[in-house]
Amino acid sequence: MHTGRVAVIGLGAAGLSACVAAAETGWSVIGFDRSTIGADAAASAGRSKIIRFGYSDPFYAELMRDTRPRWERLEHDTGMSLIDPCGMLHFGIGGESGTDAVIESLERSGQDCEILTGGEPAARTGLHLRAGEIGVYERNAGMMTPASVLHALAVRANALGVTLREKAAVSAIDEAGGSVTVVTSDGPVPVDRVIIAAGGQFGRFAPAAAARITVTRQYQIVCESTEPIAGGHGCSWMDVTADEWYGMVNVGNGLQIMGVHEPATIVDTDQPIEDAELKASVDLQLEYLRERLALNSRQLTLREVRTCHYTNTAAKDFVIDRLPGRSAVLLSACSGHGFKFTITSGYLAAQLACTDAAPVPRFQLSALSTEAQP
């Protein structure tokens, strides 16, 4: 097998996963991040992420069948516990794009699920359903703590001899004269291949892809309830018929987390946050969360608002593809739902950079619409 030196730009969960996978092929790997691993502004950061098989699109349920064992292998290799299998409630109306599709994807991927009716969802998870809604409880779903995941990936990368350079901003990829040089704040670094896992900054290194991938801004709220919900048992949840509203109950010390993937505002990550936009999103989420948890304003207090910058495509598919005519692979893990898959998306990117593997058809740039949409 041909080996050489590969640079990874961006050390979030996807970039670190690519570092690990590339090193496991025998390549020398150096990773760069303009900030620090797990910095607050990173899409990979935050208090908690959901991991699940329940997707209305069976493609991603099948992808999780490949992904979950990779996380378990990382747990084994590092001796760290990364997944809390606390369960998840999917709810909404039935139909091909609603809970019926989630049930079908769970059954096809061999996952246990249970239909909850009446007062069962509230008793088990603290979440109250509206008239006509169906609850689908996925037992094997759970939560992941981003800080723990990033730490485990960094530990594994270091064990494999990967060089991780934090606070080393990359300004350019120079491919003149048949050689490849990554230009950084610490000086030029010659390499053979590059994996671009720069999140919302991807356009600086792959401008041709910017017409097909958007960067959007959403807000996630962290609230505190005066007492634990449903006995204090942790659980993640998603409203499958309301623009992907999602959250987690009882994330330690009575904390309740909520966010929404849609609607989203297309932005430049360096744009300042508008106070009116932030307030409107927070107020809407608080109203929704109080209804679902049947709590009034005195029982639920806002403690934190997290700003999330996500990369997205019109079809919500990832982009993992070689850039035409270049020595670079673009890894855009669609961070709205991509964290749980990053150990696989990083592996796929490393395979493209370090071997002659073919890209996954749905993740190719040519499969995307020529104009990105939120």
mmCIF file of C-alpha atoms in Angstrom:
data_model
loop_
_atom_site.group_PDB
_atom_site.id
_atom_site.type_symbol
_atom_site.label_atom_id
_atom_site.label_comp_id
_atom_site.label_asym_id
_atom_site.label_seq_id
_atom_site.Cartn_x
_atom_site.Cartn_y
_atom_site.Cartn_z
ATOM 1 C CA MET A 1 0.000 0.000 0.000
ATOM 2 C CA HIS A 2 1.277 3.466 -0.878
ATOM 3 C CA THR A 3 1.866 5.620 2.180
ATOM 4 C CA GLY A 4 2.784 9.225 2.658
ATOM 5 C CA ARG A 5 1.852 12.225 4.764
ATOM 6 C CA VAL A 6 -1.692 13.492 5.094
ATOM 7 C CA ALA A 7 -2.797 16.752 6.689
ATOM 8 C CA VAL A 8 -6.205 17.124 8.319
ATOM 9 C CA ILE A 9 -7.601 20.648 8.590
ATOM 10 C CA GLY A 10 -10.003 20.913 11.522
ATOM 11 C CA LEU A 11 -9.872 18.845 14.698
ATOM 12 C CA GLY A 12 -13.508 18.431 15.570
ATOM 13 C CA ALA A 13 -14.992 14.950 15.863
ATOM 14 C CA ALA A 14 -14.884 14.372 12.093
ATOM 15 C CA GLY A 15 -11.333 15.651 11.685
ATOM 16 C CA LEU A 16 -10.005 13.688 14.652
ATOM 17 C CA SER A 17 -11.752 10.560 13.367
ATOM 18 C CA ALA A 18 -10.070 11.089 9.996
ATOM 19 C CA CYS A 19 -6.709 11.461 11.774
ATOM 20 C CA VAL A 20 -7.211 8.144 13.565
ATOM 21 C CA ALA A 21 -8.397 6.295 10.454
ATOM 22 C CA ALA A 22 -5.577 7.649 8.259
ATOM 23 C CA ALA A 23 -2.971 6.697 10.859
ATOM 24 C CA GLU A 24 -4.420 3.192 11.035
ATOM 25 C CA THR A 25 -3.739 2.797 7.292
ATOM 26 C CA GLY A 26 -0.049 3.449 7.951
ATOM 27 C CA TRP A 27 0.108 7.052 6.782
ATOM 28 C CA SER A 28 1.890 9.794 8.711
ATOM 29 C CA VAL A 29 -0.758 12.250 9.900
ATOM 30 C CA ILE A 30 -0.642 15.852 11.058
ATOM 31 C CA GLY A 31 -3.794 17.678 12.161
ATOM 32 C CA PHE A 32 -4.358 21.431 12.429
ATOM 33 C CA ASP A 33 -6.979 23.512 14.209
ATOM 34 C CA ARG A 34 -7.143 27.277 14.402
ATOM 35 C CA SER A 35 -8.478 27.001 17.948
ATOM 36 C CA THR A 36 -8.316 24.251 20.549
ATOM 37 C CA ILE A 37 -9.934 20.820 20.471
ATOM 38 C CA GLY A 38 -13.463 21.167 21.845
ATOM 39 C CA ALA A 39 -13.566 24.974 21.697
ATOM 40 C CA ASP A 40 -17.032 26.388 22.449
ATOM 41 C CA ALA A 41 -17.547 27.680 18.910
ATOM 42 C CA ALA A 42 -16.975 24.276 17.316
ATOM 43 C CA ALA A 43 -19.953 22.319 15.973
ATOM 44 C CA SER A 44 -18.543 19.272 17.787
ATOM 45 C CA ALA A 45 -18.740 20.970 21.170
ATOM 46 C CA GLY A 46 -21.696 21.202 23.535
ATOM 47 C CA ARG A 47 -23.059 19.369 26.564
ATOM 48 C CA SER A 48 -24.570 16.352 24.870
ATOM 49 C CA LYS A 49 -25.314 14.773 21.473
ATOM 50 C CA ILE A 50 -27.879 12.179 20.457
ATOM 51 C CA ILE A 51 -26.959 8.796 18.979
ATOM 52 C CA ARG A 52 -29.778 6.797 17.381
ATOM 53 C CA PHE A 53 -30.849 4.346 14.714
ATOM 54 C CA GLY A 54 -34.281 5.927 14.281
ATOM 55 C CA TYR A 55 -34.213 7.882 11.015
ATOM 56 C CA SER A 56 -37.047 8.365 8.578
ATOM 57 C CA ASP A 57 -34.407 7.709 5.901
ATOM 58 C CA PRO A 58 -33.342 4.038 6.145
ATOM 59 C CA PHE A 59 -29.964 4.898 4.595
ATOM 60 C CA TYR A 60 -28.838 6.508 7.858
ATOM 61 C CA ALA A 61 -30.261 3.714 9.979
ATOM 62 C CA GLU A 62 -28.075 1.326 7.966
ATOM 63 C CA LEU A 63 -25.094 3.668 8.297
ATOM 64 C CA MET A 64 -25.487 3.529 12.075
ATOM 65 C CA ARG A 65 -25.133 -0.260 11.894
ATOM 66 C CA ASP A 66 -21.565 0.362 10.667
ATOM 67 C CA THR A 67 -21.000 3.279 13.016
ATOM 68 C CA ARG A 68 -22.025 1.952 16.418
ATOM 69 C CA PRO A 69 -19.360 -0.818 16.407
ATOM 70 C CA ARG A 70 -16.701 1.767 15.574
ATOM 71 C CA TRP A 71 -17.627 3.776 18.674
ATOM 72 C CA GLU A 72 -17.554 0.596 20.723
ATOM 73 C CA ARG A 73 -14.092 -0.181 19.352
ATOM 74 C CA LEU A 74 -12.912 3.301 20.368
ATOM 75 C CA GLU A 75 -14.311 2.689 23.841
ATOM 76 C CA HIS A 76 -12.333 -0.562 23.984
ATOM 77 C CA ASP A 77 -9.120 1.004 22.638
ATOM 78 C CA THR A 78 -9.190 3.915 25.091
ATOM 79 C CA GLY A 79 -10.933 2.354 28.095
ATOM 80 C CA MET A 80 -13.452 5.196 28.064
ATOM 81 C CA SER A 81 -17.246 5.028 28.179
ATOM 82 C CA LEU A 82 -18.667 7.208 25.392
ATOM 83 C CA ILE A 83 -22.311 6.181 24.946
ATOM 84 C CA ASP A 84 -25.044 6.383 27.578
ATOM 85 C CA PRO A 85 -27.762 4.032 26.208
ATOM 86 C CA CYS A 86 -30.560 5.855 28.012
ATOM 87 C CA GLY A 87 -33.183 5.467 25.267
ATOM 88 C CA MET A 88 -34.959 7.930 23.015
ATOM 89 C CA LEU A 89 -38.536 8.970 22.298
ATOM 90 C CA HIS A 90 -39.477 9.795 18.691
ATOM 91 C CA PHE A 91 -42.908 11.350 18.422
ATOM 92 C CA GLY A 92 -45.243 12.975 15.953
ATOM 93 C CA ILE A 93 -47.916 11.981 13.482
ATOM 94 C CA GLY A 94 -47.714 8.767 11.453
ATOM 95 C CA GLY A 95 -47.153 8.565 7.730
ATOM 96 C CA GLU A 96 -44.261 7.952 5.376
ATOM 97 C CA SER A 97 -42.304 10.966 6.627
ATOM 98 C CA GLY A 98 -43.351 10.642 10.271
ATOM 99 C CA THR A 99 -43.254 7.995 12.959
ATOM 100 C CA ASP A 100 -44.191 5.190 10.530
ATOM 101 C CA ALA A 101 -40.925 5.763 8.695
ATOM 102 C CA VAL A 102 -38.974 5.767 11.974
ATOM 103 C CA ILE A 103 -40.566 2.461 13.016
ATOM 104 C CA GLU A 104 -39.726 0.927 9.641
ATOM 105 C CA SER A 105 -36.071 2.030 9.818
ATOM 106 C CA LEU A 106 -35.717 0.680 13.358
ATOM 107 C CA GLU A 107 -37.217 -2.666 12.421
ATOM 108 C CA ARG A 108 -35.052 -2.956 9.294
ATOM 109 C CA SER A 109 -31.907 -2.271 11.330
ATOM 110 C CA GLY A 110 -32.885 -4.855 13.937
ATOM 111 C CA GLN A 111 -33.499 -2.407 16.778
ATOM 112 C CA ASP A 112 -36.007 -2.835 19.574
ATOM 113 C CA CYS A 113 -38.718 -0.207 19.647
ATOM 114 C CA GLU A 114 -41.974 0.195 21.511
ATOM 115 C CA ILE A 115 -45.098 2.174 20.675
ATOM 116 C CA LEU A 116 -46.142 4.342 23.636
ATOM 117 C CA THR A 117 -49.715 5.555 23.967
ATOM 118 C CA GLY A 118 -51.864 7.461 26.434
ATOM 119 C CA GLY A 119 -49.887 8.678 29.417
ATOM 120 C CA GLU A 120 -46.964 6.280 28.855
ATOM 121 C CA PRO A 121 -44.624 8.837 27.199
ATOM 122 C CA ALA A 122 -45.060 11.313 30.061
ATOM 123 C CA ALA A 123 -44.618 8.636 32.722
ATOM 124 C CA ARG A 124 -41.440 7.244 31.172
ATOM 125 C CA THR A 125 -39.767 10.333 29.704
ATOM 126 C CA GLY A 126 -41.622 13.361 31.073
ATOM 127 C CA LEU A 127 -42.686 14.379 27.554
ATOM 128 C CA HIS A 128 -46.346 15.056 26.882
ATOM 129 C CA LEU A 129 -47.712 14.257 23.420
ATOM 130 C CA ARG A 130 -50.439 16.170 21.639
ATOM 131 C CA ALA A 131 -53.691 14.613 20.471
ATOM 132 C CA GLY A 132 -53.100 12.334 17.496
ATOM 133 C CA GLU A 133 -49.363 11.968 18.052
ATOM 134 C CA ILE A 134 -47.580 8.617 18.362
ATOM 135 C CA GLY A 135 -44.600 7.901 20.575
ATOM 136 C CA VAL A 136 -41.892 5.465 19.461
ATOM 137 C CA TYR A 137 -39.390 4.509 22.144
ATOM 138 C CA GLU A 138 -35.982 3.377 20.854
ATOM 139 C CA ARG A 139 -34.296 1.462 23.660
ATOM 140 C CA ASN A 140 -30.762 1.328 22.245
ATOM 141 C CA ALA A 141 -30.485 5.054 21.492
ATOM 142 C CA GLY A 142 -28.708 7.360 23.869
ATOM 143 C CA MET A 143 -26.473 10.327 24.467
ATOM 144 C CA MET A 144 -22.815 11.101 23.909
ATOM 145 C CA THR A 145 -20.807 13.757 25.756
ATOM 146 C CA PRO A 146 -18.797 15.666 23.132
ATOM 147 C CA ALA A 147 -15.903 16.487 25.455
ATOM 148 C CA SER A 148 -15.438 12.793 26.253
ATOM 149 C CA VAL A 149 -15.654 11.797 22.579
ATOM 150 C CA LEU A 150 -13.118 14.417 21.502
ATOM 151 C CA HIS A 151 -10.781 13.433 24.330
ATOM 152 C CA ALA A 152 -11.004 9.750 23.393
ATOM 153 C CA LEU A 153 -10.306 10.485 19.723
ATOM 154 C CA ALA A 154 -7.327 12.677 20.640
ATOM 155 C CA VAL A 155 -5.963 9.987 22.960
ATOM 156 C CA ARG A 156 -6.295 7.362 20.228
ATOM 157 C CA ALA A 157 -4.704 9.690 17.664
ATOM 158 C CA ASN A 158 -1.742 10.366 19.946
ATOM 159 C CA ALA A 159 -1.315 6.641 20.576
ATOM 160 C CA LEU A 160 -1.070 6.137 16.805
ATOM 161 C CA GLY A 161 1.607 8.819 16.462
ATOM 162 C CA VAL A 162 -0.579 11.562 14.994
ATOM 163 C CA THR A 163 0.733 15.097 15.423
ATOM 164 C CA LEU A 164 -2.062 17.388 16.621
ATOM 165 C CA ARG A 165 -1.386 21.107 16.289
ATOM 166 C CA GLU A 166 -3.879 23.298 18.093
ATOM 167 C CA LYS A 167 -3.959 27.082 17.610
ATOM 168 C CA ALA A 168 -2.348 26.569 14.229
ATOM 169 C CA ALA A 169 -4.510 28.318 11.662
ATOM 170 C CA VAL A 170 -4.332 27.129 8.048
ATOM 171 C CA SER A 171 -4.500 29.973 5.537
ATOM 172 C CA ALA A 172 -4.086 28.084 2.258
ATOM 173 C CA ILE A 173 -3.451 24.797 0.495
ATOM 174 C CA ASP A 174 -0.766 25.366 -2.157
ATOM 175 C CA GLU A 175 -0.739 22.720 -4.888
ATOM 176 C CA ALA A 176 1.518 24.521 -7.339
ATOM 177 C CA GLY A 177 4.262 22.638 -9.170
ATOM 178 C CA GLY A 178 2.879 19.196 -8.477
ATOM 179 C CA SER A 179 3.569 19.342 -4.737
ATOM 180 C CA VAL A 180 1.185 20.018 -1.860
ATOM 181 C CA THR A 181 1.939 22.501 0.916
ATOM 182 C CA VAL A 182 -0.339 23.437 3.786
ATOM 183 C CA VAL A 183 0.345 27.056 4.710
ATOM 184 C CA THR A 184 -0.118 27.556 8.464
ATOM 185 C CA SER A 185 0.487 30.218 11.081
ATOM 186 C CA ASP A 186 3.474 28.100 12.172
ATOM 187 C CA GLY A 187 4.916 27.978 8.654
ATOM 188 C CA PRO A 188 4.543 25.828 5.505
ATOM 189 C CA VAL A 189 4.098 22.069 5.869
ATOM 190 C CA PRO A 190 4.703 19.777 2.860
ATOM 191 C CA VAL A 191 2.262 16.851 2.586
ATOM 192 C CA ASP A 192 0.956 14.377 0.024
ATOM 193 C CA ARG A 193 -2.772 14.576 0.722
ATOM 194 C CA VAL A 194 -5.168 16.872 2.575
ATOM 195 C CA ILE A 195 -8.482 16.193 4.295
ATOM 196 C CA ILE A 196 -10.590 19.330 4.773
ATOM 197 C CA ALA A 197 -12.746 18.912 7.885
ATOM 198 C CA ALA A 198 -13.025 22.597 8.708
ATOM 199 C CA GLY A 199 -16.743 22.772 9.464
ATOM 200 C CA GLY A 200 -18.193 26.153 8.601
ATOM 201 C CA GLN A 201 -14.791 27.349 7.358
ATOM 202 C CA PHE A 202 -14.691 24.799 4.523
ATOM 203 C CA GLY A 203 -15.318 27.427 1.839
ATOM 204 C CA ARG A 204 -11.895 28.968 2.400
ATOM 205 C CA PHE A 205 -10.260 25.793 1.139
ATOM 206 C CA ALA A 206 -12.911 24.423 -1.217
ATOM 207 C CA PRO A 207 -14.663 27.478 -2.709
ATOM 208 C CA ALA A 208 -16.129 25.479 -5.592
ATOM 209 C CA ALA A 209 -18.193 23.484 -3.097
ATOM 210 C CA ALA A 210 -19.690 26.579 -1.478
ATOM 211 C CA ALA A 211 -22.528 26.684 -4.023
ATOM 212 C CA ARG A 212 -23.662 23.241 -2.844
ATOM 213 C CA ILE A 213 -23.155 23.455 0.928
ATOM 214 C CA THR A 214 -24.578 26.090 3.262
ATOM 215 C CA VAL A 215 -23.510 27.207 6.707
ATOM 216 C CA THR A 216 -26.465 27.811 8.994
ATOM 217 C CA ARG A 217 -26.855 29.169 12.492
ATOM 218 C CA GLN A 218 -29.130 27.666 15.123
ATOM 219 C CA TYR A 219 -29.447 28.031 18.861
ATOM 220 C CA GLN A 220 -29.607 25.380 21.538
ATOM 221 C CA ILE A 221 -30.964 26.188 24.989
ATOM 222 C CA VAL A 222 -30.030 24.659 28.329
ATOM 223 C CA CYS A 223 -32.641 24.981 31.079
ATOM 224 C CA GLU A 224 -32.850 23.901 34.672
ATOM 225 C CA SER A 225 -35.967 22.414 36.220
ATOM 226 C CA THR A 226 -36.648 22.730 39.928
ATOM 227 C CA GLU A 227 -37.015 18.964 40.160
ATOM 228 C CA PRO A 228 -36.039 16.006 37.934
ATOM 229 C CA ILE A 229 -38.406 15.050 35.143
ATOM 230 C CA ALA A 230 -39.996 11.566 35.227
ATOM 231 C CA GLY A 231 -37.920 10.426 38.179
ATOM 232 C CA GLY A 232 -34.636 11.754 36.856
ATOM 233 C CA HIS A 233 -34.047 9.163 34.121
ATOM 234 C CA GLY A 234 -32.137 10.585 31.154
ATOM 235 C CA CYS A 235 -33.688 10.368 27.718
ATOM 236 C CA SER A 236 -33.225 11.987 24.324
ATOM 237 C CA TRP A 237 -36.157 12.939 22.101
ATOM 238 C CA MET A 238 -37.129 14.222 18.665
ATOM 239 C CA ASP A 239 -40.316 15.679 17.219
ATOM 240 C CA VAL A 240 -40.208 14.125 13.763
ATOM 241 C CA THR A 241 -42.987 16.300 12.337
ATOM 242 C CA ALA A 242 -41.988 19.736 13.613
ATOM 243 C CA ASP A 243 -38.872 20.783 11.713
ATOM 244 C CA GLU A 244 -36.596 18.441 13.670
ATOM 245 C CA TRP A 245 -37.091 19.843 17.155
ATOM 246 C CA TYR A 246 -34.976 17.741 19.499
ATOM 247 C CA GLY A 247 -33.726 17.625 23.050
ATOM 248 C CA MET A 248 -32.552 15.687 26.078
ATOM 249 C CA VAL A 249 -34.148 15.447 29.514
ATOM 250 C CA ASN A 250 -32.287 15.049 32.788
ATOM 251 C CA VAL A 251 -28.783 15.681 31.466
ATOM 252 C CA GLY A 252 -27.330 15.790 34.969
ATOM 253 C CA ASN A 253 -28.463 18.043 37.828
ATOM 254 C CA GLY A 254 -31.949 18.708 36.445
ATOM 255 C CA LEU A 255 -30.758 20.156 33.129
ATOM 256 C CA GLN A 256 -33.014 20.006 30.079
ATOM 257 C CA ILE A 257 -31.565 20.666 26.619
ATOM 258 C CA MET A 258 -33.413 21.620 23.469
ATOM 259 C CA GLY A 259 -32.562 22.750 19.950
ATOM 260 C CA VAL A 260 -34.031 22.895 16.473
ATOM 261 C CA HIS A 261 -32.397 22.162 13.109
ATOM 262 C CA GLU A 262 -34.987 23.972 11.001
ATOM 263 C CA PRO A 263 -35.758 26.689 10.143
ATOM 264 C CA ALA A 264 -32.185 27.928 9.893
ATOM 265 C CA THR A 265 -30.501 31.169 8.888
ATOM 266 C CA ILE A 266 -27.754 30.943 6.273
ATOM 267 C CA VAL A 267 -24.756 32.874 7.558
ATOM 268 C CA ASP A 268 -21.072 33.559 7.366
ATOM 269 C CA THR A 269 -19.599 32.212 10.603
ATOM 270 C CA ASP A 270 -17.889 35.533 11.229
ATOM 271 C CA GLN A 271 -21.169 37.468 11.088
ATOM 272 C CA PRO A 272 -22.271 38.898 14.451
ATOM 273 C CA ILE A 273 -25.360 37.421 16.073
ATOM 274 C CA GLU A 274 -28.483 39.560 15.822
ATOM 275 C CA ASP A 275 -30.154 40.045 19.204
ATOM 276 C CA ALA A 276 -33.657 39.885 17.719
ATOM 277 C CA GLU A 277 -32.937 36.588 15.950
ATOM 278 C CA LEU A 278 -31.476 35.066 19.101
ATOM 279 C CA LYS A 279 -34.372 36.197 21.306
ATOM 280 C CA ALA A 280 -37.011 34.947 18.861
ATOM 281 C CA SER A 281 -35.431 31.491 18.710
ATOM 282 C CA VAL A 282 -34.967 31.211 22.482
ATOM 283 C CA ASP A 283 -38.518 32.377 23.250
ATOM 284 C CA LEU A 284 -39.997 29.917 20.761
ATOM 285 C CA GLN A 285 -37.978 27.013 22.170
ATOM 286 C CA LEU A 286 -38.827 27.862 25.774
ATOM 287 C CA GLU A 287 -42.532 27.962 24.958
ATOM 288 C CA TYR A 288 -42.308 24.602 23.196
ATOM 289 C CA LEU A 289 -40.247 22.941 25.945
ATOM 290 C CA ARG A 290 -42.579 24.147 28.714
ATOM 291 C CA GLU A 291 -45.522 22.687 26.837
ATOM 292 C CA ARG A 292 -43.850 19.326 26.222
ATOM 293 C CA LEU A 293 -42.637 19.015 29.821
ATOM 294 C CA ALA A 294 -45.834 20.551 31.246
ATOM 295 C CA LEU A 295 -43.803 23.077 33.219
ATOM 296 C CA ASN A 296 -44.539 26.741 33.816
ATOM 297 C CA SER A 297 -42.035 29.594 33.763
ATOM 298 C CA ARG A 298 -41.238 29.267 37.473
ATOM 299 C CA GLN A 299 -40.373 25.592 37.164
ATOM 300 C CA LEU A 300 -38.085 25.955 34.136
ATOM 301 C CA THR A 301 -35.243 28.492 34.105
ATOM 302 C CA LEU A 302 -32.982 29.339 31.151
ATOM 303 C CA ARG A 303 -29.339 28.772 32.098
ATOM 304 C CA GLU A 304 -27.402 28.824 28.830
ATOM 305 C CA VAL A 305 -27.775 29.465 25.105
ATOM 306 C CA ARG A 306 -25.360 27.767 22.736
ATOM 307 C CA THR A 307 -24.818 29.080 19.210
ATOM 308 C CA CYS A 308 -24.312 26.288 16.671
ATOM 309 C CA HIS A 309 -22.922 26.709 13.154
ATOM 310 C CA TYR A 310 -23.818 23.744 11.000
ATOM 311 C CA THR A 311 -22.865 22.734 7.483
ATOM 312 C CA ASN A 312 -25.821 21.443 5.515
ATOM 313 C CA THR A 313 -26.845 20.271 2.070
ATOM 314 C CA ALA A 314 -30.298 20.409 0.532
ATOM 315 C CA ALA A 315 -30.750 16.636 1.000
ATOM 316 C CA LYS A 316 -29.124 16.651 4.479
ATOM 317 C CA ASP A 317 -26.501 14.230 3.143
ATOM 318 C CA PHE A 318 -22.832 14.428 4.071
ATOM 319 C CA VAL A 319 -20.164 15.421 1.567
ATOM 320 C CA ILE A 320 -17.157 13.089 1.565
ATOM 321 C CA ASP A 321 -15.460 13.288 -1.786
ATOM 322 C CA ARG A 322 -12.202 13.999 -3.582
ATOM 323 C CA LEU A 323 -12.082 17.511 -4.975
ATOM 324 C CA PRO A 324 -11.715 17.372 -8.781
ATOM 325 C CA GLY A 325 -8.157 17.894 -9.957
ATOM 326 C CA ARG A 326 -6.796 18.301 -6.448
ATOM 327 C CA SER A 327 -5.018 16.278 -3.765
ATOM 328 C CA ALA A 328 -7.679 17.139 -1.205
ATOM 329 C CA VAL A 329 -10.715 15.341 0.178
ATOM 330 C CA LEU A 330 -13.637 17.391 1.454
ATOM 331 C CA LEU A 331 -15.224 16.029 4.633
ATOM 332 C CA SER A 332 -18.380 17.954 5.444
ATOM 333 C CA ALA A 333 -20.280 15.838 7.950
ATOM 334 C CA CYS A 334 -23.474 17.921 7.877
ATOM 335 C CA SER A 335 -23.119 18.804 11.524
ATOM 336 C CA GLY A 336 -26.846 19.220 12.042
ATOM 337 C CA HIS A 337 -27.084 15.453 12.483
ATOM 338 C CA GLY A 338 -23.554 14.310 11.700
ATOM 339 C CA PHE A 339 -21.807 14.075 15.083
ATOM 340 C CA LYS A 340 -23.005 10.556 15.791
ATOM 341 C CA PHE A 341 -21.587 9.382 12.443
ATOM 342 C CA THR A 342 -18.233 11.173 12.560
ATOM 343 C CA ILE A 343 -16.205 8.073 13.384
ATOM 344 C CA THR A 344 -17.503 6.618 10.113
ATOM 345 C CA SER A 345 -17.348 9.799 8.029
ATOM 346 C CA GLY A 346 -13.744 10.295 9.165
ATOM 347 C CA TYR A 347 -12.960 6.713 8.148
ATOM 348 C CA LEU A 348 -14.511 7.225 4.700
ATOM 349 C CA ALA A 349 -12.536 10.446 4.181
ATOM 350 C CA ALA A 350 -9.294 8.711 5.171
ATOM 351 C CA GLN A 351 -10.017 5.893 2.737
ATOM 352 C CA LEU A 352 -10.413 8.406 -0.101
ATOM 353 C CA ALA A 353 -7.227 10.247 0.850
ATOM 354 C CA CYS A 354 -5.015 7.256 1.577
ATOM 355 C CA THR A 355 -6.314 4.496 -0.717
ATOM 356 C CA ASP A 356 -8.004 4.119 -4.084
ATOM 357 C CA ALA A 357 -11.425 3.513 -2.466
ATOM 358 C CA ALA A 358 -14.489 4.737 -4.321
ATOM 359 C CA PRO A 359 -16.664 7.393 -2.667
ATOM 360 C CA VAL A 360 -20.135 6.603 -1.340
ATOM 361 C CA PRO A 361 -22.457 7.752 -4.172
ATOM 362 C CA ARG A 362 -24.767 9.746 -1.898
ATOM 363 C CA PHE A 363 -21.790 11.619 -0.444
ATOM 364 C CA GLN A 364 -20.314 12.733 -3.751
ATOM 365 C CA LEU A 365 -20.298 16.381 -4.739
ATOM 366 C CA SER A 366 -21.857 15.449 -8.077
ATOM 367 C CA ALA A 367 -24.902 14.082 -6.238
ATOM 368 C CA LEU A 368 -25.740 17.473 -4.755
ATOM 369 C CA SER A 369 -27.943 20.191 -6.110
ATOM 370 C CA THR A 370 -25.942 22.936 -7.828
ATOM 371 C CA GLU A 371 -27.446 25.441 -5.404
ATOM 372 C CA ALA A 372 -27.293 24.795 -1.690
ATOM 373 C CA GLN A 373 -30.427 25.338 0.347
ATOM 374 C CA PRO A 374 -30.976 25.722 4.111
#
